Amino acid sequence: MDTYQPPIFELSSPGKIGVNLPEADVPVAALPAELLRQDDLAGMPELTEPEVIRHYTRISQRNFCIDTTFYPLGSCTMKYNPKLHEEAARLPGFAAAHPLQGEQLSQGALRLMYELQRDLAELSGFDAVSLQPAAGAQGELTGILVFRAYHQDRGDTARTEILVPNAAHGTNPATAAMVGYKVVEVKSDERGNVDIADLKAKLSPRTAGMMLTNPNTVGLFEENIREISQLVHAAGGLMYGDGANFNAILGIVKPGEVGFDFMHYNLHKTFTTPHGGGGPGAGAVGCSAALAPFLPGPRAAKRADGQGYAWETPAKSIGRVKTFWGNFGMLVRAWVYIRTLGAQGLREVSEVAVLNANYVRVKLQGTYPAAYDRICMHEAVLKGQIEGAPEARTLDIAKRLIDFGYHPPTVYFPLIVPEALMIEPTETESKQTLDSFIEAMLAIADEARRDIEILHQAPVTTPVRRLDEVRAARQPILSYNAEKIAKLRAEGEAKASAK
């Protein structure tokens, strides 16, 4: 069976009609020339309705997604998205709300946002929350802008540096640099924690703050978090919490109580709202009372007379970071998630996520060495270094997993772990699913020892094999161009023949 699915443009035949539109009841007028496309789009494809439906159905069936398969993408927390949340977000009162309809007609939405702010503050131990940022990275940017505003408001303009561990997400140093800070890297120690001696050496009157993920990107809880916070605060800096891994400590540890001053919550990860190709993100932020006046607005608040809810903007706000009120549909889903589970249920989420990750770690680390010999949190970082198979690489293992029906884990991250394989099973997977995945990983290791070419040829069950990922990232073709596609196809065939 031919599995190739050409672009819809190549299926087009002149004269085919998919929809019979009614006759216009107004005079036909030509479109203004300035509104016509001027790019190289080769016309709209002409197909019948069945052809269009079949084309997009085939493409959709080739998606790897959380609704069809185990998706252990470490550091991305690909949790199942409960369908109850989708129903709630589609309620007409939410889905049809207009952002300009005013406070009087938005009381239900305002109440939901107020309660979500309050719940997130309670879960994290912070004093105030803003729901505006549209993603975790924008939450980071918001936090460091707030840090700068806080220092400047106190007349402390000598602080020009942000400390970032060498195990940090790449967005951390990028964020600090975007705000104009110099990034100072801090080493990790032999247990995967921040190296305290190196931290002390790099703290100075120039330190504006430190960005720290806890649990960190190696899947480990930062054992010295209180000491780190005390050191940074003693130097006059602020602690930023990258909340990407909040899923591991939900209902157990409150970041605000262990020394963090600010944190973003990935609602699209910890609180199960869709993300990636499935929906927009939501990167709410929380902070201490000292930083609350600088939060972006507007925020939902109770009216002074106690009669309903209103919008408010903090006195020294850094301003808006998103149009209107943030990605509201995501906020509805997160609110439903919290209310469905309750306090005990949220704690159990973290407990099961940590249990599942350690189950996978213990079952696999005899074959795939663990990055650190410690109990991990919600994700296990292993190495794709299989004894008896020196030619096997992490990329080969990841590609072969596709043939077994699994989405590959995150690979080659964090950068401080050679041949890293970061596996995050999450709490939503059953023991049967985990056992099946473990069996696949062990089977791949056996193949690597027996015949490494099986791995080098993988994947063999997909419409296309190994893609040129660097070229795809640096030279993307984002609109249909027959000439470019033909050229790429010819190059690919020539490359395959050369092998």
CSV table of N, CA and C in Angstrom, one decimal, residues 4 16 20 63 110 135 154 205-206 215 275 295 310 313 328 363 396 452 468:
chain,number,residue,atom,x,y,z
A,4,TYR,N,2.3,7.3,0.8
A,4,TYR,CA,2.6,8.7,0.5
A,4,TYR,C,1.3,9.5,0.3
A,16,LYS,N,-13.3,20.8,-10.6
A,16,LYS,CA,-13.9,20.1,-9.5
A,16,LYS,C,-14.5,21.0,-8.5
A,20,ASN,N,-21.5,23.5,-3.3
A,20,ASN,CA,-22.4,24.3,-4.1
A,20,ASN,C,-22.9,25.5,-3.3
A,63,ASN,N,-1.0,11.4,12.9
A,63,ASN,CA,-0.5,12.2,14.1
A,63,ASN,C,-0.2,11.2,15.2
A,110,LEU,N,-15.4,36.5,35.1
A,110,LEU,CA,-14.5,37.1,36.2
A,110,LEU,C,-14.5,36.3,37.4
A,135,ALA,N,2.0,31.7,27.7
A,135,ALA,CA,2.8,30.5,27.6
A,135,ALA,C,3.9,30.6,28.7
A,154,ARG,N,13.2,50.6,43.6
A,154,ARG,CA,13.9,50.8,44.8
A,154,ARG,C,15.2,51.6,44.6
A,205,PRO,N,27.0,42.1,44.3
A,205,PRO,CA,26.0,43.2,44.2
A,205,PRO,C,25.4,43.4,42.9
A,206,ARG,N,25.9,42.7,41.8
A,206,ARG,CA,25.3,42.8,40.5
A,206,ARG,C,24.2,41.8,40.3
A,215,PRO,N,11.3,20.6,40.6
A,215,PRO,CA,12.4,19.8,40.3
A,215,PRO,C,13.1,20.2,39.0
A,275,HIS,N,-1.8,21.5,24.6
A,275,HIS,CA,-0.8,22.4,24.2
A,275,HIS,C,0.0,21.8,23.0
A,295,LEU,N,2.8,43.2,38.9
A,295,LEU,CA,2.2,42.2,38.0
A,295,LEU,C,1.5,42.8,36.8
A,310,ALA,N,-14.6,42.6,39.4
A,310,ALA,CA,-14.2,43.7,38.5
A,310,ALA,C,-12.7,43.5,38.0
A,313,THR,N,-5.9,46.7,37.7
A,313,THR,CA,-4.5,46.7,37.3
A,313,THR,C,-3.6,47.2,38.5
A,328,PHE,N,-8.4,32.6,27.5
A,328,PHE,CA,-9.5,32.3,28.5
A,328,PHE,C,-10.0,30.8,28.5
A,363,LYS,N,13.1,-0.1,36.3
A,363,LYS,CA,13.0,-1.2,35.4
A,363,LYS,C,14.0,-1.1,34.2
A,396,ASP,N,19.1,6.8,17.6
A,396,ASP,CA,18.7,5.5,17.1
A,396,ASP,C,17.5,4.8,17.9
A,452,ILE,N,22.9,-3.9,14.9
A,452,ILE,CA,22.7,-2.4,15.1
A,452,ILE,C,22.0,-1.8,13.9
A,468,ASP,N,15.7,15.3,7.7
A,468,ASP,CA,16.8,16.3,7.9
A,468,ASP,C,16.3,17.3,8.9
